[in-house]
Short mmCIF file of C-alpha atoms in Angstrom, two decimals:
data_model
loop_
_atom_site.label_atom_id
_atom_site.label_comp_id
_atom_site.label_asym_id
_atom_site.label_seq_id
_atom_site.Cartn_x
_atom_site.Cartn_y
_atom_site.Cartn_z
CA UNK A 144 0.05 0.04 0.08
CA UNK A 145 1.44 3.47 -1.07
CA UNK A 146 2.44 5.71 2.31
CA UNK A 147 0.98 8.99 2.65
CA UNK A 148 3.46 12.06 2.35
CA UNK A 149 2.51 12.94 6.04
CA UNK A 150 2.94 9.24 7.19
CA UNK A 151 6.49 9.27 5.70
CA UNK A 152 7.28 12.64 7.24
CA UNK A 153 6.15 11.62 10.84
CA UNK A 154 8.15 7.95 10.43
CA UNK A 155 11.27 9.86 9.41
CA UNK A 156 11.16 12.35 11.79
CA UNK A 157 11.51 9.56 14.48
CA UNK A 158 13.52 7.53 12.36
CA UNK A 159 16.52 9.79 13.03
CA UNK A 160 16.72 9.08 16.42
CA UNK A 161 17.28 5.20 15.23
CA UNK A 162 19.46 5.90 12.29
CA UNK A 163 22.08 8.06 14.51
CA UNK A 164 22.91 4.67 16.45
CA UNK A 165 25.53 2.26 15.75
CA UNK A 166 24.68 -0.46 13.08
CA UNK A 167 24.22 -3.94 14.66
CA UNK A 168 27.50 -5.01 13.26
CA UNK A 169 29.41 -2.38 14.59
CA UNK A 170 27.96 -2.42 18.17
CA UNK A 171 28.67 -6.38 18.15
CA UNK A 172 31.82 -6.07 17.00
CA UNK A 173 33.10 -2.99 19.17
CA UNK A 174 30.89 -3.67 22.18
CA UNK A 175 31.51 0.28 22.75
CA UNK A 176 28.30 0.63 25.25
CA UNK A 177 27.54 -2.24 27.45
CA UNK A 178 23.95 -2.25 28.45
CA UNK A 179 22.64 -1.32 31.71
CA UNK A 180 19.48 -0.34 33.66
CA UNK A 181 20.61 2.85 34.34
CA UNK A 182 22.00 3.66 30.88
CA UNK A 183 18.79 2.61 29.38
CA UNK A 184 16.41 4.52 31.70
CA UNK A 185 18.62 7.56 31.10
CA UNK A 186 17.24 7.59 27.63
CA UNK A 187 13.55 7.60 28.46
CA UNK A 188 12.01 11.05 27.53
CA UNK A 189 8.40 12.25 28.07
CA UNK A 190 9.19 14.50 25.26
CA UNK A 191 9.77 11.43 22.79
CA UNK A 192 6.63 9.24 24.44
CA UNK A 193 4.20 12.01 23.68
CA UNK A 194 5.23 12.82 20.58
CA UNK A 195 4.29 9.18 19.50
CA UNK A 196 1.11 9.63 21.38
CA UNK A 197 0.38 12.60 19.24
CA UNK A 198 1.12 10.50 16.10
CA UNK A 199 -1.24 7.79 17.16
CA UNK A 200 -4.07 10.13 17.88
CA UNK A 201 -3.64 11.53 14.41
CA UNK A 202 -3.70 7.93 12.89
CA UNK A 203 -6.89 7.63 14.73
CA UNK A 204 -8.53 10.54 13.03
CA UNK A 205 -7.95 8.59 9.87
CA UNK A 206 -10.95 6.14 11.14
CA UNK A 207 -13.31 8.47 12.67
CA UNK A 208 -11.45 8.35 16.23
CA UNK A 209 -10.47 4.82 16.54
CA UNK A 210 -7.31 2.37 15.98
CA UNK A 211 -9.31 -0.89 15.89
CA UNK A 212 -7.99 -3.77 14.21
CA UNK A 213 -8.83 -3.67 10.34
CA UNK A 214 -9.34 0.04 10.50
CA UNK A 215 -7.07 2.28 8.37
CA UNK A 216 -5.71 3.95 11.34
CA UNK A 217 -4.75 0.72 13.08
CA UNK A 218 -2.82 -0.39 9.54
CA UNK A 219 -1.12 3.11 9.71
CA UNK A 220 0.03 2.30 13.36
CA UNK A 221 1.61 -1.18 12.21
CA UNK A 222 3.21 0.41 9.37
CA UNK A 223 4.62 3.27 11.59
CA UNK A 224 6.23 0.87 13.84
CA UNK A 225 7.74 -1.42 11.53
CA UNK A 226 9.04 1.55 9.65
CA UNK A 227 10.97 3.09 12.67
CA UNK A 228 12.33 -0.48 13.56
CA UNK A 229 13.46 -1.19 9.97
CA UNK A 230 15.21 2.28 9.93
CA UNK A 231 17.46 1.06 12.85
CA UNK A 232 19.01 -1.57 10.92
CA UNK A 233 19.27 -3.35 14.26
CA UNK A 234 16.13 -5.73 13.75
CA UNK A 235 15.09 -8.42 11.89
CA UNK A 236 11.70 -7.52 11.30
CA UNK A 237 8.47 -9.27 9.90
CA UNK A 238 4.65 -8.79 9.78
CA UNK A 239 2.72 -11.68 10.73
CA UNK A 240 -0.63 -11.04 8.75
CA UNK A 241 -3.80 -13.06 8.81
CA UNK A 242 -7.38 -12.68 8.67
CA UNK A 243 -9.91 -12.45 11.65
CA UNK A 244 -13.57 -11.31 12.20
CA UNK A 245 -14.01 -7.43 12.29
CA UNK A 246 -16.97 -5.79 13.72
CA UNK A 247 -17.62 -2.28 14.29
CA UNK A 248 -20.85 0.38 14.58
CA UNK A 249 -22.58 2.45 16.77
CA UNK A 250 -25.80 2.83 18.17
CA UNK A 251 -28.42 5.62 19.16
CA UNK A 252 -31.08 5.10 21.63
CA UNK A 253 -33.68 7.39 22.80
CA UNK A 254 -36.85 7.08 25.10
CA UNK A 255 -39.99 9.18 24.27
CA UNK A 256 -37.97 11.46 22.21
CA UNK A 257 -34.98 12.03 24.56
CA UNK A 258 -31.57 10.59 23.65
CA UNK A 259 -29.85 8.46 25.97
CA UNK A 260 -26.20 7.72 26.37
CA UNK A 261 -25.57 4.56 24.36
CA UNK A 262 -23.09 1.69 23.24
CA UNK A 263 -23.04 -0.67 20.61
CA UNK A 264 -22.28 -4.39 21.01
CA UNK A 265 -19.46 -6.04 18.81
CA UNK A 266 -20.92 -8.37 16.27
CA UNK A 267 -24.77 -6.71 16.68
CA UNK A 268 -26.69 -6.34 13.41
CA UNK A 269 -27.45 -2.93 11.66
CA UNK A 270 -31.36 -1.75 12.26
CA UNK A 271 -33.66 1.10 12.89
CA UNK A 272 -36.29 0.38 15.09
CA UNK A 273 -39.10 2.26 16.37
CA UNK A 274 -41.44 0.68 19.22
CA UNK A 275 -42.61 0.45 22.70
CA UNK A 276 -40.39 -0.76 25.49
CA UNK A 277 -41.37 -3.88 26.96
CA UNK A 278 -39.55 -5.10 30.09
CA UNK A 279 -38.18 -8.51 30.09
CA UNK A 280 -38.80 -10.36 33.06
CA UNK A 281 -35.70 -11.49 35.60
CA UNK A 282 -32.28 -11.08 33.68
CA UNK A 283 -33.59 -12.48 30.32
CA UNK A 284 -31.48 -15.63 30.34
CA UNK A 285 -34.21 -18.03 29.62
CA UNK A 286 -36.81 -18.14 26.47
CA UNK A 287 -39.83 -17.90 29.32
CA UNK A 288 -38.19 -14.56 30.76
CA UNK A 289 -39.89 -12.98 27.23
CA UNK A 290 -43.47 -11.99 27.45
CA UNK A 291 -45.44 -12.29 24.64
CA UNK A 292 -46.08 -8.64 24.36
CA UNK A 293 -42.44 -8.34 23.46
CA UNK A 294 -43.29 -9.50 19.78
CA UNK A 295 -42.66 -6.37 17.48
CA UNK A 296 -41.33 -4.11 20.45
CA UNK A 297 -38.25 -3.45 22.02
CA UNK A 298 -37.15 -5.70 24.60
CA UNK A 299 -35.80 -4.07 27.78
CA UNK A 300 -33.25 -6.39 29.52
CA UNK A 301 -31.12 -5.94 32.74
CA UNK A 302 -27.38 -6.82 32.61
CA UNK A 303 -26.48 -9.90 34.72
CA UNK A 304 -25.95 -14.03 34.89
CA UNK A 305 -25.57 -14.62 31.12
CA UNK A 306 -23.92 -13.19 28.16
CA UNK A 307 -24.86 -10.04 25.95
CA UNK A 308 -25.23 -12.60 22.95
CA UNK A 309 -27.50 -15.07 24.54
CA UNK A 310 -30.08 -11.85 25.81
CA UNK A 311 -30.05 -10.76 22.15
CA UNK A 312 -30.45 -13.99 20.61
CA UNK A 313 -33.49 -14.78 23.27
CA UNK A 314 -34.99 -11.62 22.34
CA UNK A 315 -34.92 -12.37 18.44
CA UNK A 316 -36.30 -15.77 19.48
CA UNK A 317 -39.23 -13.93 21.13
CA UNK A 318 -39.78 -12.12 18.15
CA UNK A 319 -38.79 -8.77 19.60
CA UNK A 320 -37.85 -5.90 16.98
CA UNK A 321 -34.94 -4.75 18.98
CA UNK A 322 -33.26 -4.86 22.42
CA UNK A 323 -31.80 -2.54 25.03
CA UNK A 324 -29.60 -4.14 27.58
CA UNK A 325 -29.18 -1.66 30.80
CA UNK A 326 -26.31 -2.27 33.19
CA UNK A 327 -26.82 -3.54 36.54
CA UNK A 328 -24.92 -0.76 38.18
CA UNK A 329 -25.63 2.90 37.54
CA UNK A 330 -22.93 3.77 35.23
CA UNK A 331 -22.95 2.64 31.65
CA UNK A 332 -21.67 -0.40 30.45
CA UNK A 333 -18.03 0.00 29.70
CA UNK A 334 -18.01 -2.15 26.45
CA UNK A 335 -19.48 -5.18 25.30
CA UNK A 336 -19.67 -8.06 22.63
CA UNK A 337 -22.31 -10.55 21.67
CA UNK A 338 -19.18 -12.76 21.39
CA UNK A 339 -19.74 -14.18 17.91
CA UNK A 340 -21.72 -13.42 14.77
CA UNK A 341 -24.67 -15.81 15.45
CA UNK A 342 -26.40 -18.03 18.03
CA UNK A 343 -28.55 -20.98 18.02
CA UNK A 344 -30.62 -19.49 20.50
CA UNK A 345 -32.12 -17.52 18.03
CA UNK A 346 -31.32 -14.63 15.36
CA UNK A 347 -29.98 -11.56 16.66
CA UNK A 348 -31.93 -8.15 16.80
CA UNK A 349 -30.54 -4.50 16.53
CA UNK A 350 -29.19 -4.12 20.06
CA UNK A 351 -27.49 -1.21 22.34
CA UNK A 352 -26.77 -0.53 26.01
CA UNK A 353 -27.49 2.24 28.55
CA UNK A 354 -26.66 2.97 31.87
CA UNK A 355 -28.44 1.09 35.10
CA UNK A 356 -29.65 4.73 36.02
CA UNK A 357 -31.49 5.29 32.66
CA UNK A 358 -32.60 1.71 32.70
CA UNK A 359 -33.90 1.66 36.42
CA UNK A 360 -36.02 4.91 35.78
CA UNK A 361 -37.68 3.36 32.44
CA UNK A 362 -38.47 0.10 34.19
CA UNK A 363 -40.14 2.25 36.97
CA UNK A 364 -41.94 4.36 34.57
CA UNK A 365 -43.32 1.35 32.63
CA UNK A 366 -44.26 -0.27 36.01
CA UNK A 367 -46.25 2.84 36.81
CA UNK A 368 -48.33 2.23 33.87
CA UNK A 369 -46.54 4.74 31.35
CA UNK A 370 -45.94 3.83 27.76
CA UNK A 371 -42.65 4.46 26.41
CA UNK A 372 -41.66 4.87 22.95
CA UNK A 373 -38.41 3.55 22.04
CA UNK A 374 -35.98 4.28 19.13
CA UNK A 375 -32.99 2.37 18.67
CA UNK A 376 -30.79 3.31 15.36
CA UNK A 377 -27.57 0.71 14.86
CA UNK A 378 -25.14 0.97 11.93
CA UNK A 379 -22.77 -1.94 11.99
CA UNK A 380 -20.43 -3.61 9.86
CA UNK A 381 -19.37 -7.26 10.30
CA UNK A 382 -16.38 -8.84 8.12
CA UNK A 383 -13.26 -10.95 7.76
CA UNK A 384 -10.22 -8.12 7.37
CA UNK A 385 -6.52 -8.76 7.36
CA UNK A 386 -4.24 -7.78 10.28
CA UNK A 387 -0.78 -8.11 11.32
CA UNK A 388 1.60 -8.37 14.39
CA UNK A 389 4.84 -6.88 14.03
CA UNK A 390 7.65 -8.82 15.47
CA UNK A 391 11.32 -7.52 15.71
CA UNK A 392 14.28 -9.49 16.95
CA UNK A 393 17.61 -8.00 17.75
CA UNK A 394 20.27 -9.23 15.13
CA UNK A 395 22.87 -9.41 18.12
CA UNK A 396 22.59 -11.31 21.03
CA UNK A 397 21.89 -15.11 21.85
CA UNK A 398 18.96 -16.34 19.89
CA UNK A 399 18.66 -19.14 22.22
CA UNK A 400 17.94 -17.47 25.13
CA UNK A 401 15.29 -14.50 24.02
CA UNK A 402 14.01 -11.80 26.20
CA UNK A 403 10.32 -10.77 24.71
CA UNK A 404 8.61 -7.68 25.76
CA UNK A 405 5.10 -7.07 24.10
CA UNK A 406 1.91 -5.00 23.91
CA UNK A 407 -1.13 -4.26 21.68
CA UNK A 408 -1.34 -2.15 18.85
CA UNK A 409 -5.19 -1.82 18.51
CA UNK A 410 -7.86 0.11 20.50
CA UNK A 411 -11.57 -0.65 21.22
CA UNK A 412 -13.64 0.47 18.38
CA UNK A 413 -15.22 3.40 20.63
CA UNK A 414 -12.07 5.06 21.10
CA UNK A 415 -8.41 6.30 20.08
CA UNK A 416 -6.77 3.99 22.59
CA UNK A 417 -4.01 6.14 23.80
CA UNK A 418 -3.79 4.76 27.32
CA UNK A 419 -4.95 1.26 26.13
CA UNK A 420 -2.69 0.37 25.06
CA UNK A 421 -0.87 3.29 23.09
CA UNK A 422 0.88 3.70 26.35
CA UNK A 423 2.29 0.18 26.49
CA UNK A 424 3.08 0.05 22.57
CA UNK A 425 4.74 3.31 22.71
CA UNK A 426 7.01 2.25 25.83
CA UNK A 427 8.48 -0.77 24.21
CA UNK A 428 8.95 1.09 20.72
CA UNK A 429 10.85 3.69 22.64
CA UNK A 430 12.93 1.12 24.13
CA UNK A 431 13.46 -0.63 20.94
CA UNK A 432 14.85 2.45 19.41
CA UNK A 433 16.86 2.98 22.03
CA UNK A 434 18.46 -0.36 22.43
CA UNK A 435 20.73 -0.04 19.00
CA UNK A 436 23.26 1.75 21.15
CA UNK A 437 23.96 -0.93 23.14
CA UNK A 438 25.61 -4.34 23.35
CA UNK A 439 24.33 -7.06 25.35
CA UNK A 440 24.31 -11.02 25.64
CA UNK A 441 20.77 -12.18 25.01
CA UNK A 442 18.71 -11.64 22.00
CA UNK A 443 15.36 -9.34 22.64
CA UNK A 444 12.57 -9.49 20.82
CA UNK A 445 9.33 -7.12 20.50
CA UNK A 446 5.95 -8.32 19.62
CA UNK A 447 3.32 -5.65 18.70
CA UNK A 448 0.11 -7.32 19.11
CA UNK A 449 -2.93 -6.67 17.06
CA UNK A 450 -6.58 -7.38 17.84
CA UNK A 451 -5.96 -7.87 21.88
CA UNK A 452 -9.31 -6.10 22.21
CA UNK A 453 -10.97 -8.80 20.20
CA UNK A 454 -9.65 -11.54 22.56
CA UNK A 455 -5.89 -11.60 22.45
CA UNK A 456 -6.09 -12.89 18.72
CA UNK A 457 -2.42 -11.21 17.41
CA UNK A 458 -0.43 -12.73 20.34
CA UNK A 459 -2.64 -15.94 20.61
CA UNK A 460 -2.07 -16.34 16.61
CA UNK A 461 1.82 -15.74 17.54
CA UNK A 462 2.19 -18.43 20.10
CA UNK A 463 0.18 -21.00 18.63
CA UNK A 464 1.96 -21.07 15.29
CA UNK A 465 5.50 -20.79 16.69
CA UNK A 466 7.00 -24.24 16.65
CA UNK A 467 7.53 -25.93 19.74
CA UNK A 468 11.29 -25.71 19.66
CA UNK A 469 11.12 -21.95 19.00
CA UNK A 470 8.89 -21.31 21.74
CA UNK A 471 11.62 -22.93 23.98
CA UNK A 472 13.99 -20.15 22.98
CA UNK A 473 11.88 -17.44 24.70
CA UNK A 474 13.31 -17.22 28.10
CA UNK A 475 10.79 -14.72 29.77
CA UNK A 476 7.85 -12.54 28.22
CA UNK A 477 7.26 -9.06 29.71
CA UNK A 478 4.03 -7.44 29.21
CA UNK A 479 2.97 -3.82 28.82
CA UNK A 480 -0.62 -3.29 28.69
CA UNK A 481 -2.15 0.29 30.21
CA UNK A 482 0.75 2.08 31.82
CA UNK A 483 -0.19 5.56 32.12
CA UNK A 484 -3.81 5.63 33.50
CA UNK A 485 -4.78 9.08 34.84
CA UNK A 486 -5.83 7.68 38.44
CA UNK A 487 -2.71 5.26 38.13
CA UNK A 488 -1.24 2.51 40.63
CA UNK A 489 2.06 0.91 40.06
CA UNK A 490 0.68 -2.69 39.83
CA UNK A 491 2.96 -5.60 38.85
CA UNK A 492 1.63 -8.90 37.85
CA UNK A 493 1.47 -11.48 40.75
CA UNK A 494 3.81 -14.00 39.17
CA UNK A 495 4.53 -15.77 42.59
CA UNK A 496 0.96 -16.02 43.17
CA UNK A 497 1.20 -14.80 47.05
CA UNK A 498 -1.56 -11.99 46.56
CA UNK A 499 -4.17 -13.87 44.11
CA UNK A 500 -3.04 -17.70 44.30
CA UNK A 501 -2.72 -17.95 40.43
CA UNK A 502 1.17 -18.76 40.16
CA UNK A 503 2.78 -17.93 36.70
CA UNK A 504 5.28 -20.58 35.32
CA UNK A 505 8.66 -21.06 37.26
CA UNK A 506 10.51 -17.60 36.78
CA UNK A 507 7.52 -15.52 37.14
CA UNK A 508 8.07 -14.81 40.49
CA UNK A 509 11.52 -13.66 39.80
CA UNK A 510 10.20 -11.03 37.05
CA UNK A 511 7.79 -9.68 39.97
CA UNK A 512 10.70 -9.11 42.27
CA UNK A 513 12.59 -7.67 39.50
CA UNK A 514 10.05 -4.85 38.93
CA UNK A 515 9.29 -4.68 42.76
CA UNK A 516 13.21 -4.17 43.20
CA UNK A 517 13.13 -1.37 40.67
CA UNK A 518 9.96 0.53 42.43
CA UNK A 519 11.72 0.00 46.02
CA UNK A 520 14.60 1.30 44.72
CA UNK A 521 12.83 4.48 43.66
CA UNK A 522 11.15 4.66 46.84
CA UNK A 523 8.04 3.80 45.44
CA UNK A 524 5.17 1.81 46.32
CA UNK A 525 4.00 -0.92 43.97
CA UNK A 526 1.11 -3.56 44.39
CA UNK A 527 0.59 -6.83 42.93
CA UNK A 528 -2.24 -7.57 40.34
CA UNK A 529 -3.78 -10.64 39.56
CA UNK A 530 -2.29 -12.80 37.02
CA UNK A 531 -5.14 -14.24 35.30
CA UNK A 532 -3.98 -14.33 31.99
CA UNK A 533 -6.50 -11.77 30.62
CA UNK A 534 -3.78 -9.81 28.34
CA UNK A 535 -1.18 -10.74 25.71
CA UNK A 536 0.66 -12.71 28.33
CA UNK A 537 -1.86 -15.29 28.64
CA UNK A 538 -0.81 -17.11 25.67
CA UNK A 539 2.73 -17.09 26.87
CA UNK A 540 1.55 -18.83 30.17
CA UNK A 541 -0.44 -21.48 28.13
CA UNK A 542 2.86 -22.71 26.93
CA UNK A 543 4.60 -22.25 30.21
CA UNK A 544 6.80 -19.33 29.55
CA UNK A 545 7.97 -17.12 32.68
CA UNK A 546 6.02 -14.02 32.39
CA UNK A 547 5.37 -10.66 34.08
CA UNK A 548 4.69 -6.94 33.38
CA UNK A 549 2.87 -3.64 34.86
CA UNK A 550 -0.36 -2.41 34.77
CA UNK A 551 -1.88 1.15 36.15
CA UNK A 552 -5.48 0.19 36.48
CA UNK A 553 -8.79 0.27 34.23
CA UNK A 554 -12.32 0.64 35.19
CA UNK A 555 -11.69 -0.36 38.86
CA UNK A 556 -11.96 2.07 41.58
CA UNK A 557 -8.83 3.33 43.61
CA UNK A 558 -8.92 2.76 47.05
CA UNK A 559 -8.16 5.09 50.02
CA UNK A 560 -4.88 3.29 50.77
CA UNK A 561 -3.79 3.43 47.12
CA UNK A 562 -4.74 7.19 47.15
CA UNK A 563 -2.19 7.68 50.13
CA UNK A 564 0.57 5.61 48.14
CA UNK A 565 0.22 7.16 44.83
CA UNK A 566 -2.17 10.55 45.23
CA UNK A 567 -4.81 10.70 42.74
CA UNK A 568 -8.48 10.33 43.97
CA UNK A 569 -10.14 7.39 46.21
CA UNK A 570 -13.46 5.96 44.93
CA UNK A 571 -12.65 6.96 41.50
CA UNK A 572 -11.74 4.52 38.36
CA UNK A 573 -8.25 4.44 37.68
CA UNK A 574 -9.02 5.20 33.95
CA UNK A 575 -12.20 7.19 33.71
CA UNK A 576 -11.78 7.10 29.81
CA UNK A 577 -11.12 3.39 29.62
CA UNK A 578 -12.68 2.13 26.26
CA UNK A 579 -13.97 5.37 25.61
CA UNK A 580 -13.58 8.16 23.07
CA UNK A 581 -11.75 10.40 25.65
CA UNK A 582 -8.80 8.13 25.75
CA UNK A 583 -6.65 10.51 23.83
CA UNK A 584 -3.19 12.34 24.83
CA UNK A 585 -4.98 14.20 27.77
CA UNK A 586 -5.85 10.81 29.37
CA UNK A 587 -2.37 9.71 30.01
CA UNK A 588 -0.46 10.54 33.36
CA UNK A 589 2.87 11.12 31.81
CA UNK A 590 4.95 10.98 35.00
CA UNK A 591 3.98 7.77 35.73
CA UNK A 592 4.09 6.46 32.16
CA UNK A 593 8.06 7.78 32.61
CA UNK A 594 8.39 6.01 35.47
CA UNK A 595 6.94 2.57 33.94
CA UNK A 596 8.76 3.14 30.98
CA UNK A 597 12.06 3.42 33.22
CA UNK A 598 10.72 0.15 35.08
CA UNK A 599 10.34 -1.86 31.78
CA UNK A 600 13.81 -0.30 30.69
CA UNK A 601 14.95 -1.88 34.08
CA UNK A 602 13.40 -5.35 33.19
CA UNK A 603 14.58 -5.53 29.53
CA UNK A 604 18.23 -4.41 30.30
CA UNK A 605 18.33 -7.00 33.25
CA UNK A 606 17.37 -9.91 31.35
CA UNK A 607 19.34 -8.94 28.15
CA UNK A 608 22.29 -8.79 30.05
CA UNK A 609 21.64 -11.96 32.42
CA UNK A 610 19.07 -14.68 32.58
CA UNK A 611 19.99 -15.67 36.33
CA UNK A 612 16.60 -16.13 37.95
CA UNK A 613 14.91 -17.69 35.04
CA UNK A 614 14.98 -21.47 34.77
CA UNK A 615 15.82 -22.85 31.36
CA UNK A 616 15.01 -26.41 30.53
CA UNK A 617 11.68 -28.21 30.39
CA UNK A 618 8.23 -26.53 30.58
CA UNK A 619 4.52 -27.20 31.10
CA UNK A 620 1.47 -25.22 30.15
CA UNK A 621 0.45 -22.99 33.13
CA UNK A 622 -3.40 -22.68 32.66
CA UNK A 623 -5.95 -25.52 32.17
CA UNK A 624 -7.70 -23.58 29.46
CA UNK A 625 -5.93 -21.93 26.56
CA UNK A 626 -7.26 -18.87 24.70
CA UNK A 627 -6.74 -20.79 21.31
CA UNK A 628 -9.66 -23.32 22.73
CA UNK A 629 -11.94 -21.04 23.37
CA UNK A 630 -15.22 -19.72 21.40
CA UNK A 631 -15.77 -16.00 20.03
CA UNK A 632 -17.64 -15.29 23.04
CA UNK A 633 -15.18 -16.82 25.50
CA UNK A 634 -12.52 -14.78 23.84
CA UNK A 635 -14.09 -11.92 24.70
CA UNK A 636 -13.69 -12.18 28.40
CA UNK A 637 -9.86 -11.77 27.68
CA UNK A 638 -9.04 -8.09 26.79
CA UNK A 639 -7.07 -5.65 28.54
CA UNK A 640 -7.04 -7.81 31.87
CA UNK A 641 -10.73 -7.08 32.16
CA UNK A 642 -14.40 -8.97 31.31
CA UNK A 643 -16.40 -6.98 28.87
CA UNK A 644 -18.42 -9.59 27.66
CA UNK A 645 -21.20 -10.21 29.90
CA UNK A 646 -22.37 -10.37 33.37
#
């Protein structure tokens, strides 16, 4: 595909940093700058991080404010990353391209002519429906919950117990013209998917979501005997699209002992994803562009994953298509997903299982300690976060590769104790723009981002120099269920560390 003049200009502006570094052969031969944690940290610049972030925002404008996989903006993001890495001459780079089922859309909902804040569900069909609202019994998880009166009308369904997709299919089975799912908490639903393009339970109908506060009010009005005229308009597209991972491996270093760092390049359809996960992607991109200045013992590989928001698709595709002997060459995997949340916490994946009783493969405890040591050395508090496999490290856990990483929080609430440790506001989401259109540059906590990038530099430099503490040898899968075995619906539970599909 032909690149635009503006794209080339942006890429070349950043490539000047990379091209100024010694070429791989020179570094290997001369070893003029041995890699150290302190030296790599010293090169981290808020200016450069923000410059990349602003470029990602510009890319999102090509696709109406999103960088979702399969969009023009995401393709530009991928090309930008590969162009910069290629310019260094320090990496063997490749695009791993494959098709996956893409879905994007929007929903507009009104009640008695008043517009309500609404969200669309991935894989939901298009449609324009005007009909009365009919309340569904219980939580709409059984066909018997749908009264005969719902035929030809818009089913109003409360979130809970079963998947959004099942509720929507059962509404179609009851011959509803459309469905509105309202949250089981006052706020809006952070994001959602029907999980697959169809279900045996019934045909999908146009569907959108509203907040629990709006839903409860509508239910109360209907219970009082009032008729509520609803309007539901959904514009959507669902189709196979090609998408790519970017893989870059240093030309120097021991290829039998690879230090791997990764983050995902896509956003949700609802926003540009500059924290989620522009922040993690840019962290590893920035460090990858600094490494050509150094010499080190172990090869370093960077994975820029596609379609994480659709269920760890890119990382799973990479790992499952990697021969076992190549998997064995990966000594450790480091994941960086959301590392600049505005109301941040310094969270480290609980590799030793001491906090959440979910232990990673042998060596994951050492990764956790490496990050803990970094923050302790800076007189900063850190805290564990659940090592559940719900981000791109999950497929690496599946094949027994020691893993770890950093996270600054998403839609969870910061506690009073955490506010004492890190500042910010107790009782407020770590990221109030999580999976929203407002996840732009102004949503980034830049000091936290710089600190986490330096922590990433510390871990990468530490393991590139020595794998002491990381066992090498036979491995076994760490989880009973791998992402590869999951359905479309089940995959959507695995995205940015948080469930978005149901319940």
